[in-house]
PDB file of C-alpha atoms in Angstrom:
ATOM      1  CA  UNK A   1      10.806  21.869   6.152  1.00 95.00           C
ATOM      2  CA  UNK A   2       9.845  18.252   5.748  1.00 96.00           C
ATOM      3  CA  UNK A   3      13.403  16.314   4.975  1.00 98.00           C
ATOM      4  CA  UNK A   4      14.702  12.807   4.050  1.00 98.00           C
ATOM      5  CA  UNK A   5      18.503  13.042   3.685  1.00 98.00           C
ATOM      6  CA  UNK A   6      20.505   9.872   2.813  1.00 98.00           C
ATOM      7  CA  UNK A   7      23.487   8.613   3.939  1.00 98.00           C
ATOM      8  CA  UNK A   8      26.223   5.746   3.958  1.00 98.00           C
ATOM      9  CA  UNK A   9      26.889   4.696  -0.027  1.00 98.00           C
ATOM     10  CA  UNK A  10      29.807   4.212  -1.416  1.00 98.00           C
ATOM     11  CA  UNK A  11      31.960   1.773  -3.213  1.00 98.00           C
ATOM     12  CA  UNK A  12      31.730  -2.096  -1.879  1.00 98.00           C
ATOM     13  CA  UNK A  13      33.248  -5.351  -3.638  1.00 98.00           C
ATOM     14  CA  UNK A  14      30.858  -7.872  -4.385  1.00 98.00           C
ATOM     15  CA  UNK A  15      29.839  -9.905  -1.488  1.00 98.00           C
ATOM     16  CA  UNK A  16      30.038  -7.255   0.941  1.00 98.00           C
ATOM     17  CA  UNK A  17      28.360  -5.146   2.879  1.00 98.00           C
ATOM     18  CA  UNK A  18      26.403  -1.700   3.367  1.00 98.00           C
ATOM     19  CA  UNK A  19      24.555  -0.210   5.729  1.00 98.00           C
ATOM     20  CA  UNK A  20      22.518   2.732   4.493  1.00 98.00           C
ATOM     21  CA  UNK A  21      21.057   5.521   6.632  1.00 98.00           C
ATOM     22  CA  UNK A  22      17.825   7.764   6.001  1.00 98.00           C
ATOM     23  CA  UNK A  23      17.528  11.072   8.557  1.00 98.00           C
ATOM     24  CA  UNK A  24      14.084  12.165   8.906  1.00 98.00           C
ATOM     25  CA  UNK A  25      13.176  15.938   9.991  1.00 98.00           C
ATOM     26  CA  UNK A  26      10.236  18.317   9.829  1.00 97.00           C
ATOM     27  CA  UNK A  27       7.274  15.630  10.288  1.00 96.00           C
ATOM     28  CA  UNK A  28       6.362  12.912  12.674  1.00 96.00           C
ATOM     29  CA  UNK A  29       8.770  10.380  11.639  1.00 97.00           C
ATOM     30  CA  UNK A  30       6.942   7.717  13.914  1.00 97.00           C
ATOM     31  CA  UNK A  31       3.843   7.993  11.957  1.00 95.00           C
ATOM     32  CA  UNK A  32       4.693   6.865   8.677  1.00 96.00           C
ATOM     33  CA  UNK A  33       5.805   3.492   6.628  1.00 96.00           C
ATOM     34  CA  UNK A  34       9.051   4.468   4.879  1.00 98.00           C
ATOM     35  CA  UNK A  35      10.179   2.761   1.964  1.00 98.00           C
ATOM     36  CA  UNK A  36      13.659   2.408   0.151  1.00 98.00           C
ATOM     37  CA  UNK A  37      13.651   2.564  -3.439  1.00 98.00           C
ATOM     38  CA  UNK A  38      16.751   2.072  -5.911  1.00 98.00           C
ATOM     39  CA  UNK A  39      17.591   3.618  -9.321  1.00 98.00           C
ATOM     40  CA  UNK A  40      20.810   1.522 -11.463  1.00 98.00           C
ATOM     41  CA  UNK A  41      22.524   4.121 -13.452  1.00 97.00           C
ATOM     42  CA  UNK A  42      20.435   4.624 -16.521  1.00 97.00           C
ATOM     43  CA  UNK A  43      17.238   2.447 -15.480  1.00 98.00           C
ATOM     44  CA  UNK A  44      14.005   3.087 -13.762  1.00 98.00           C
ATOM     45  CA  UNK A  45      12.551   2.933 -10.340  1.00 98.00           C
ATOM     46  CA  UNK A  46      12.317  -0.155  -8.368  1.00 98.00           C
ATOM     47  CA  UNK A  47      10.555   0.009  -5.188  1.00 98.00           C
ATOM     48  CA  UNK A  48      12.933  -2.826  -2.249  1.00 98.00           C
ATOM     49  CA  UNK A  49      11.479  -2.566   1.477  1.00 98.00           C
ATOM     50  CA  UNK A  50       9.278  -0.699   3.500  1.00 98.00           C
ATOM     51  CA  UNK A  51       8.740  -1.113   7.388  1.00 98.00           C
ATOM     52  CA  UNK A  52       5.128   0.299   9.422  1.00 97.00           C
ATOM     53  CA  UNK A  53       5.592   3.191  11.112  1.00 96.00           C
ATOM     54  CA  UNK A  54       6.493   0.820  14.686  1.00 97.00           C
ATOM     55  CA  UNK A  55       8.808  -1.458  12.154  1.00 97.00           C
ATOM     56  CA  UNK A  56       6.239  -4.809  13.203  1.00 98.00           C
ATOM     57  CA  UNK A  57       6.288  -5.434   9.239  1.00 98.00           C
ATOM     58  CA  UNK A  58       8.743  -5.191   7.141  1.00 98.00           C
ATOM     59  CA  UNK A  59       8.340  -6.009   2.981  1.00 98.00           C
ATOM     60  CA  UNK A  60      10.918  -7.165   0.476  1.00 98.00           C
ATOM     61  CA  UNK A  61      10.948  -7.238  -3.587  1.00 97.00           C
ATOM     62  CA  UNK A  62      12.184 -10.728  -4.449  1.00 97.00           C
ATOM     63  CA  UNK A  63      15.432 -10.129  -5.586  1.00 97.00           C
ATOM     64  CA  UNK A  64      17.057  -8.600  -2.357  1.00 98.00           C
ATOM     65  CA  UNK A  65      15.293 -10.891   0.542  1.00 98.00           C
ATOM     66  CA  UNK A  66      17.270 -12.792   2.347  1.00 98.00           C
ATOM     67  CA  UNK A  67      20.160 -10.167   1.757  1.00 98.00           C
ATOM     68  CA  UNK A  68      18.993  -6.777   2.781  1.00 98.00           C
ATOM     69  CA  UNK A  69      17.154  -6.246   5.877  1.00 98.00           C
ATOM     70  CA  UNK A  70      15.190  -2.475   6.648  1.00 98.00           C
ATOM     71  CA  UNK A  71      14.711  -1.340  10.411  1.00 98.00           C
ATOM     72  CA  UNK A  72      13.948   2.300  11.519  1.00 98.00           C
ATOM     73  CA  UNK A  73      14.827   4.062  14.953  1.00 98.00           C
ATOM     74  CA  UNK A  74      12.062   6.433  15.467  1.00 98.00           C
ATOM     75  CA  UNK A  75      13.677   7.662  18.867  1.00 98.00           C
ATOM     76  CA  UNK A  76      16.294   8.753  16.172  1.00 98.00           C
ATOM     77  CA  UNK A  77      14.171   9.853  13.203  1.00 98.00           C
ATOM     78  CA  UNK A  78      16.201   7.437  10.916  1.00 98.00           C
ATOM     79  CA  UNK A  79      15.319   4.484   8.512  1.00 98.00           C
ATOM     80  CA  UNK A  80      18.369   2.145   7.352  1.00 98.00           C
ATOM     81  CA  UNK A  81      18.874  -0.606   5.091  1.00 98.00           C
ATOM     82  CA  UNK A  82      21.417  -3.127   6.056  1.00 98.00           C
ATOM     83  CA  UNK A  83      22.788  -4.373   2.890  1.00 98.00           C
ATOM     84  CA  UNK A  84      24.410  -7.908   2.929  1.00 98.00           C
ATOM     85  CA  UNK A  85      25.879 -10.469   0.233  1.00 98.00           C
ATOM     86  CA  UNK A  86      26.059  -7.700  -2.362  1.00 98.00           C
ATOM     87  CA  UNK A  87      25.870  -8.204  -6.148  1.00 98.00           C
ATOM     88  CA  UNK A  88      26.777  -5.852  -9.265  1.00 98.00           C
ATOM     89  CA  UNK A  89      23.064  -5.600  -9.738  1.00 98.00           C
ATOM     90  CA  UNK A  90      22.776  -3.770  -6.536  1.00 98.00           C
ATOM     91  CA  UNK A  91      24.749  -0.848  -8.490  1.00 98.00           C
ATOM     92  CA  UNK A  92      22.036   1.821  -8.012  1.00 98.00           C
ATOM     93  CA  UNK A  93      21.044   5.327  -6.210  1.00 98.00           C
ATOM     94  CA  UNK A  94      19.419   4.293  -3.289  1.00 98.00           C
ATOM     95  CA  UNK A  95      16.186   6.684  -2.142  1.00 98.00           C
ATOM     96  CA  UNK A  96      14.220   6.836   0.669  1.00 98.00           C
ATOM     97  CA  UNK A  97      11.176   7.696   0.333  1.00 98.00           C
ATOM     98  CA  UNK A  98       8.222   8.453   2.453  1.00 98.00           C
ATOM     99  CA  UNK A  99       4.724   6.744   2.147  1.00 96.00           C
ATOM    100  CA  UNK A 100       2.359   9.294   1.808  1.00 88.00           C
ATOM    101  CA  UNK A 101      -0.594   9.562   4.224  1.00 83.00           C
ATOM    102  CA  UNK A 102      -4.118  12.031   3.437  1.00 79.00           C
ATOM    103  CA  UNK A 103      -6.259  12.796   6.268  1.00 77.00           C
ATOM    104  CA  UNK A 104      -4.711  10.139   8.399  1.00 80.00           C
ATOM    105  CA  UNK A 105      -5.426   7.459   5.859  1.00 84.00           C
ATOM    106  CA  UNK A 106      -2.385   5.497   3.819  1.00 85.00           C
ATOM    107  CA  UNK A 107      -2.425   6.487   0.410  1.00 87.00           C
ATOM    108  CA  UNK A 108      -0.032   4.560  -1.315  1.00 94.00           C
ATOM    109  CA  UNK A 109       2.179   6.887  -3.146  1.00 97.00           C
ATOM    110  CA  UNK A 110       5.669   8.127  -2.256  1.00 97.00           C
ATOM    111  CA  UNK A 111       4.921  11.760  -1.226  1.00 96.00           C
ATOM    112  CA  UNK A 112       8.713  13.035   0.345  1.00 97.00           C
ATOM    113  CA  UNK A 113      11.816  11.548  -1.352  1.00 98.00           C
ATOM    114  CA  UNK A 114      15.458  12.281  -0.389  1.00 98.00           C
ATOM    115  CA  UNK A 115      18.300  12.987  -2.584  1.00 98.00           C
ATOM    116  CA  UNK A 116      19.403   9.536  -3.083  1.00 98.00           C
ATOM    117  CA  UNK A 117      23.302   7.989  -2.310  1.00 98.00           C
ATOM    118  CA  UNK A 118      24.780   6.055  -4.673  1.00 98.00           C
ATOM    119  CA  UNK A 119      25.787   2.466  -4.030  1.00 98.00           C
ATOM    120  CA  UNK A 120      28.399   0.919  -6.266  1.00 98.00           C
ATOM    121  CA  UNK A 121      28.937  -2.550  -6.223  1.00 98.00           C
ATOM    122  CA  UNK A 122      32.692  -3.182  -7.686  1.00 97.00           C
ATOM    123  CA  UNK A 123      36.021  -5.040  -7.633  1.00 96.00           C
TER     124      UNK A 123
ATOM    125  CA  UNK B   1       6.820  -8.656  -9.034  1.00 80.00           C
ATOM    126  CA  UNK B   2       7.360  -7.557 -12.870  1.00 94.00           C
ATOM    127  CA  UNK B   3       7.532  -3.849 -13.663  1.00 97.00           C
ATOM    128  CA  UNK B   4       4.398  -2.189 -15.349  1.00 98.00           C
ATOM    129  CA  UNK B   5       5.242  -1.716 -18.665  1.00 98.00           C
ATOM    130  CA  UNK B   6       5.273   2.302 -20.392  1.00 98.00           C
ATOM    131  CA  UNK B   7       6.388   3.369 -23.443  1.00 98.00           C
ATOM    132  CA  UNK B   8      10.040   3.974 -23.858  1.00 98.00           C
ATOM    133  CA  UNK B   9       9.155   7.672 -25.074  1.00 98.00           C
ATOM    134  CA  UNK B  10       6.589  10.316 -25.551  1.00 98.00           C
ATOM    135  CA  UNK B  11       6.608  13.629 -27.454  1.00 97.00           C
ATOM    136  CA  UNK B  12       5.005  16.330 -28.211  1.00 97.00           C
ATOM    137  CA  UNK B  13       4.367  20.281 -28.889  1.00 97.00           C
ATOM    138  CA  UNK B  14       4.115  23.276 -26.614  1.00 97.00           C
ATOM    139  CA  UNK B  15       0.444  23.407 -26.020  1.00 97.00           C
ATOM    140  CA  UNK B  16      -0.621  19.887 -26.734  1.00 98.00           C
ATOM    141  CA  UNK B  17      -1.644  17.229 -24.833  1.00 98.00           C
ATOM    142  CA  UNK B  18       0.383  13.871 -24.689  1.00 98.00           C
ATOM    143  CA  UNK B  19      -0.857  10.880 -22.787  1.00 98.00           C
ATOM    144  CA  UNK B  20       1.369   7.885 -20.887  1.00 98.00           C
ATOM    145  CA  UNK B  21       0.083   4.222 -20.538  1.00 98.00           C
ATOM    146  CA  UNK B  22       1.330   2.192 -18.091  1.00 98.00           C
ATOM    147  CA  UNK B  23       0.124  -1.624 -18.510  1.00 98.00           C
ATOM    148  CA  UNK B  24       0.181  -4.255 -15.409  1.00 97.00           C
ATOM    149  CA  UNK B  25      -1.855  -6.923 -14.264  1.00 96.00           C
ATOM    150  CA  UNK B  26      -5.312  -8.116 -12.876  1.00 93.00           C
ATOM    151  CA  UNK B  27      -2.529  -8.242  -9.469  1.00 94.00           C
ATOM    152  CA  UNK B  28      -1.278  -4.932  -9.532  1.00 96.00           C
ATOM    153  CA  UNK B  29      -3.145  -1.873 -11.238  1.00 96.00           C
ATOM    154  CA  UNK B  30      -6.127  -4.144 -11.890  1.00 95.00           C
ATOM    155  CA  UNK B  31      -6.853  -4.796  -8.886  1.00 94.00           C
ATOM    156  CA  UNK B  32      -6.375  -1.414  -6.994  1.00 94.00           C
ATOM    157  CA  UNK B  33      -7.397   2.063  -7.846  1.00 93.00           C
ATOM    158  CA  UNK B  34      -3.772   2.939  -6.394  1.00 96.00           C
ATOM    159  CA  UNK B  35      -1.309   3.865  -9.330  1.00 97.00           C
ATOM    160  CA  UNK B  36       0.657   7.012  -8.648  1.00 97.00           C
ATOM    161  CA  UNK B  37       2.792   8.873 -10.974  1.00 98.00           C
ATOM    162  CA  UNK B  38       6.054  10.200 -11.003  1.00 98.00           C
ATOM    163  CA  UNK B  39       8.327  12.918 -12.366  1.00 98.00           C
ATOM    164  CA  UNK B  40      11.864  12.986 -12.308  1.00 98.00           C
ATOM    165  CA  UNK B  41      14.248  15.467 -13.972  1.00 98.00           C
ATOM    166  CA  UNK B  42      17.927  14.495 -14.822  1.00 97.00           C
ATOM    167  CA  UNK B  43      19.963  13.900 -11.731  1.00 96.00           C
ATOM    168  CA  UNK B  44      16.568  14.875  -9.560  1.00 98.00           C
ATOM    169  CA  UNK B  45      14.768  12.639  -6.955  1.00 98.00           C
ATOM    170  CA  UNK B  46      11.178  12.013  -8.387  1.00 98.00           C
ATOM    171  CA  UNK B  47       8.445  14.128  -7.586  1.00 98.00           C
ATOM    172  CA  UNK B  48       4.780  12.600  -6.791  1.00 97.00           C
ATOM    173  CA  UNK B  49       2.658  14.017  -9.567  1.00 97.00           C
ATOM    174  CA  UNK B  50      -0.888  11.727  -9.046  1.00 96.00           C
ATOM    175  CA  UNK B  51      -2.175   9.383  -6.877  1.00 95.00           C
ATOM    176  CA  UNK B  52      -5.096   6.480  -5.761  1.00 95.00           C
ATOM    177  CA  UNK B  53      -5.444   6.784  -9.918  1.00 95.00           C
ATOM    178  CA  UNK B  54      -6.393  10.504 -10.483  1.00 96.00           C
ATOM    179  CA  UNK B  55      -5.470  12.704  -7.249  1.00 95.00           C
ATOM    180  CA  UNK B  56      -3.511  15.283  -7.843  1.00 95.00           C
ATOM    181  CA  UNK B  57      -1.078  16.083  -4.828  1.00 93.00           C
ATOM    182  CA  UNK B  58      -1.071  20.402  -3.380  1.00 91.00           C
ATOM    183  CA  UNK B  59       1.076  22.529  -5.533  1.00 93.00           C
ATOM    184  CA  UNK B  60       0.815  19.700  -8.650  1.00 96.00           C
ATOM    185  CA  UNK B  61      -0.644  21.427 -12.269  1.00 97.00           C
ATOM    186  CA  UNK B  62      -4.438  20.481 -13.531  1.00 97.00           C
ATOM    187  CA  UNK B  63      -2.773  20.017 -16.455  1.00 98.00           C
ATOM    188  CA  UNK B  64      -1.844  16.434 -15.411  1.00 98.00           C
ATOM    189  CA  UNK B  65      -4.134  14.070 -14.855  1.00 98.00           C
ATOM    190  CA  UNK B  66      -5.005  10.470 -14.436  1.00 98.00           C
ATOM    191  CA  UNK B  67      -7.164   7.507 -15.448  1.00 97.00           C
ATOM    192  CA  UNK B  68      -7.060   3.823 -15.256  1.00 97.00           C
ATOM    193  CA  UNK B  69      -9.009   1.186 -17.493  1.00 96.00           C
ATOM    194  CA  UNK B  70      -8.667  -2.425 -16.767  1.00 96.00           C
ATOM    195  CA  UNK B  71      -4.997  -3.089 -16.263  1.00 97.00           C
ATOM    196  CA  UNK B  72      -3.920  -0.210 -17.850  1.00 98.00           C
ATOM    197  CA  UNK B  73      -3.279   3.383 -16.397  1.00 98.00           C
ATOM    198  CA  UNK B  74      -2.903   6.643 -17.818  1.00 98.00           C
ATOM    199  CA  UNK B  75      -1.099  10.300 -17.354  1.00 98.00           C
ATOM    200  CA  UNK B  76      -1.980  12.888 -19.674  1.00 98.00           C
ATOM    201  CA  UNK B  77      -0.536  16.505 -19.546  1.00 98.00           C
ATOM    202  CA  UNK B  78      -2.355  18.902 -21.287  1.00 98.00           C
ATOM    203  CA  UNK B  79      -1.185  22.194 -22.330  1.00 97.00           C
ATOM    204  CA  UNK B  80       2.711  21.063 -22.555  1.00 98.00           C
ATOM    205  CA  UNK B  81       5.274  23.217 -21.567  1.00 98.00           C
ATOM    206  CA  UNK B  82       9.088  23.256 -21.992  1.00 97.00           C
ATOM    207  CA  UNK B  83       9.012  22.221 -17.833  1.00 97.00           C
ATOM    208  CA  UNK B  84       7.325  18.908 -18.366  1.00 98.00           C
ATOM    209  CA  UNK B  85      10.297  17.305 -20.606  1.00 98.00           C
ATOM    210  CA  UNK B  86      11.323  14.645 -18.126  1.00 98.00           C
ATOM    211  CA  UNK B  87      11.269  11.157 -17.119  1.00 98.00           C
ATOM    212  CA  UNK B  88       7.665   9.916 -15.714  1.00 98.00           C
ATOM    213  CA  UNK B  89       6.896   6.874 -14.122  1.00 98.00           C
ATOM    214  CA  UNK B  90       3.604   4.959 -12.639  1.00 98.00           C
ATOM    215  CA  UNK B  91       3.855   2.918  -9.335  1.00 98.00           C
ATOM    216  CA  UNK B  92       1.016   0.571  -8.419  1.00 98.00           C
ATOM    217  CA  UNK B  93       0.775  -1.045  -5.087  1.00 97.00           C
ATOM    218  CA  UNK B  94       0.604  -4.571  -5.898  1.00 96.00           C
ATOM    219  CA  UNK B  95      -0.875  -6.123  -2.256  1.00 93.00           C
ATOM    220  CA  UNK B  96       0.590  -7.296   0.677  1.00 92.00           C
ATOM    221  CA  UNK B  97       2.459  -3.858   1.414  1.00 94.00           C
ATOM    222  CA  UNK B  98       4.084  -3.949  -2.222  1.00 96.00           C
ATOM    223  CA  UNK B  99       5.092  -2.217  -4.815  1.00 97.00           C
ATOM    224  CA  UNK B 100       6.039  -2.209  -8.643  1.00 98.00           C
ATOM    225  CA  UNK B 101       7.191   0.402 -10.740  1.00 98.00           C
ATOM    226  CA  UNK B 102       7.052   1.275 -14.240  1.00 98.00           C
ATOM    227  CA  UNK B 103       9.850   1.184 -16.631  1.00 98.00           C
ATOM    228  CA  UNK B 104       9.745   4.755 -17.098  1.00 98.00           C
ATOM    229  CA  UNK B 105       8.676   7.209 -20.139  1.00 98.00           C
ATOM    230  CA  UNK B 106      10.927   9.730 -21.506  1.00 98.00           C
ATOM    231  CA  UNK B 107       8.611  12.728 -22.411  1.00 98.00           C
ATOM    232  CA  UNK B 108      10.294  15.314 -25.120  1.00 98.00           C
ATOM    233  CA  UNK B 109       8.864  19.001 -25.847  1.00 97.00           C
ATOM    234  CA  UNK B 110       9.518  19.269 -29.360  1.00 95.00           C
TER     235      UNK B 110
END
């Protein structure tokens, strides 16, 4: 069964720090670029990193760079997102999500998503 | 990097059809036949509904489909059902790797 399950959220004080950890099973992990993408409690989507499938390039939305840094082990099957200076506008469920591929080309959409862990940013 | 905007909420009857917007830019859904759609279900991950525009996913009902004019995309759902009450949402890529999300539709079955 193809699998994303998240890991590592929790409650942080502002200004600290997070790692969160994606485990990948039931598809060739290596393959893909995986994204993270974060839900605050009662909002919408917004899409925050993805890395290539070999992690050469990495993407940020503006409002975490600098902060939060994505990295994958594909030895491991896992994606993680290192999450640094934290703010109460971090508050969200964090997703990862795979980026879908057809017939071995990219196609842009978010096919596999896990179950999301919640990140709470609080003092 | 600003999100695509939807309307706040959609409804309609079993049986009819209902249709979503989602409005971005000449840098986002302008400029790429790449908006997918989304549906999530109270305390659910989202589910991949369309993508590139108007391709629907295995397993995903013809009665949703999509269209894009301009900046603006659309998701109608024909033939509603009590199943499709739910929060939708379009994605586009926006270049350079990116991505921007909608702010989300609430669809009701009345």
């Amino acid at each position: 069964e193809v699998q994303l399950v998240e890991s590592g959220g929790g409650l942080v004080q502002p200004g600290g720090s997070l790692r969160l950890s994606c485990a990948a099973s039931g598809f060739t992990f290596s393959s893909y670029w995986m994204s993270w993408v974060r839900q605050a409690p009662g909002k919408g989507l917004e899409w925050v990193a993805n890395i290539k499938q070999d992690g050469s390039e990495k993407y940020y939305v503006d409002s975490v760079k600098g902060r939060f840094t994505i990295s994958r082990d594909n030895a491991k099957n896992s994606l993680y997102l290192q999450m640094n200076s934290l703010r109460a506008e971090d508050t969200a469920v964090y997703y990862c999500a795979r980026e879908g591929m057809i017939q071995g080309v990219i196609s842009y959409a978010f096919d596999i998503w896990g179950q999301g862990t919640m990140v709470t940013v609080s003092s | 990097q600003s999100a695509l905007t939807q309307p706040a909420s959609v409804s309609g009857s079993p049986g009819q059809s209902i249709t979503i917007s989602c409005t971005g830019t000449s840098s986002d859904v302008g400029s790429y036949n790449l908006v997918s759609w989304y549906q999530q279900h109270p305390g659910k991950a989202p589910k991949l509904m369309i993508y590139e525009g108007s391709k629907r996913p295995s397993g995903v009902s013809n009665r949703f489909s999509g269209s894009k004019s301009g900046n603006t995309a659309s998701l109608t759902i024909s033939g509603l059902q009590a199943e499709d009450e739910a929060d939708y949402y379009c994605c586009s890529y926006a270049g350079s790797s990116t991505f921007v999300f909608g702010t989300g539709t609430k669809v009701t079955v009345l």
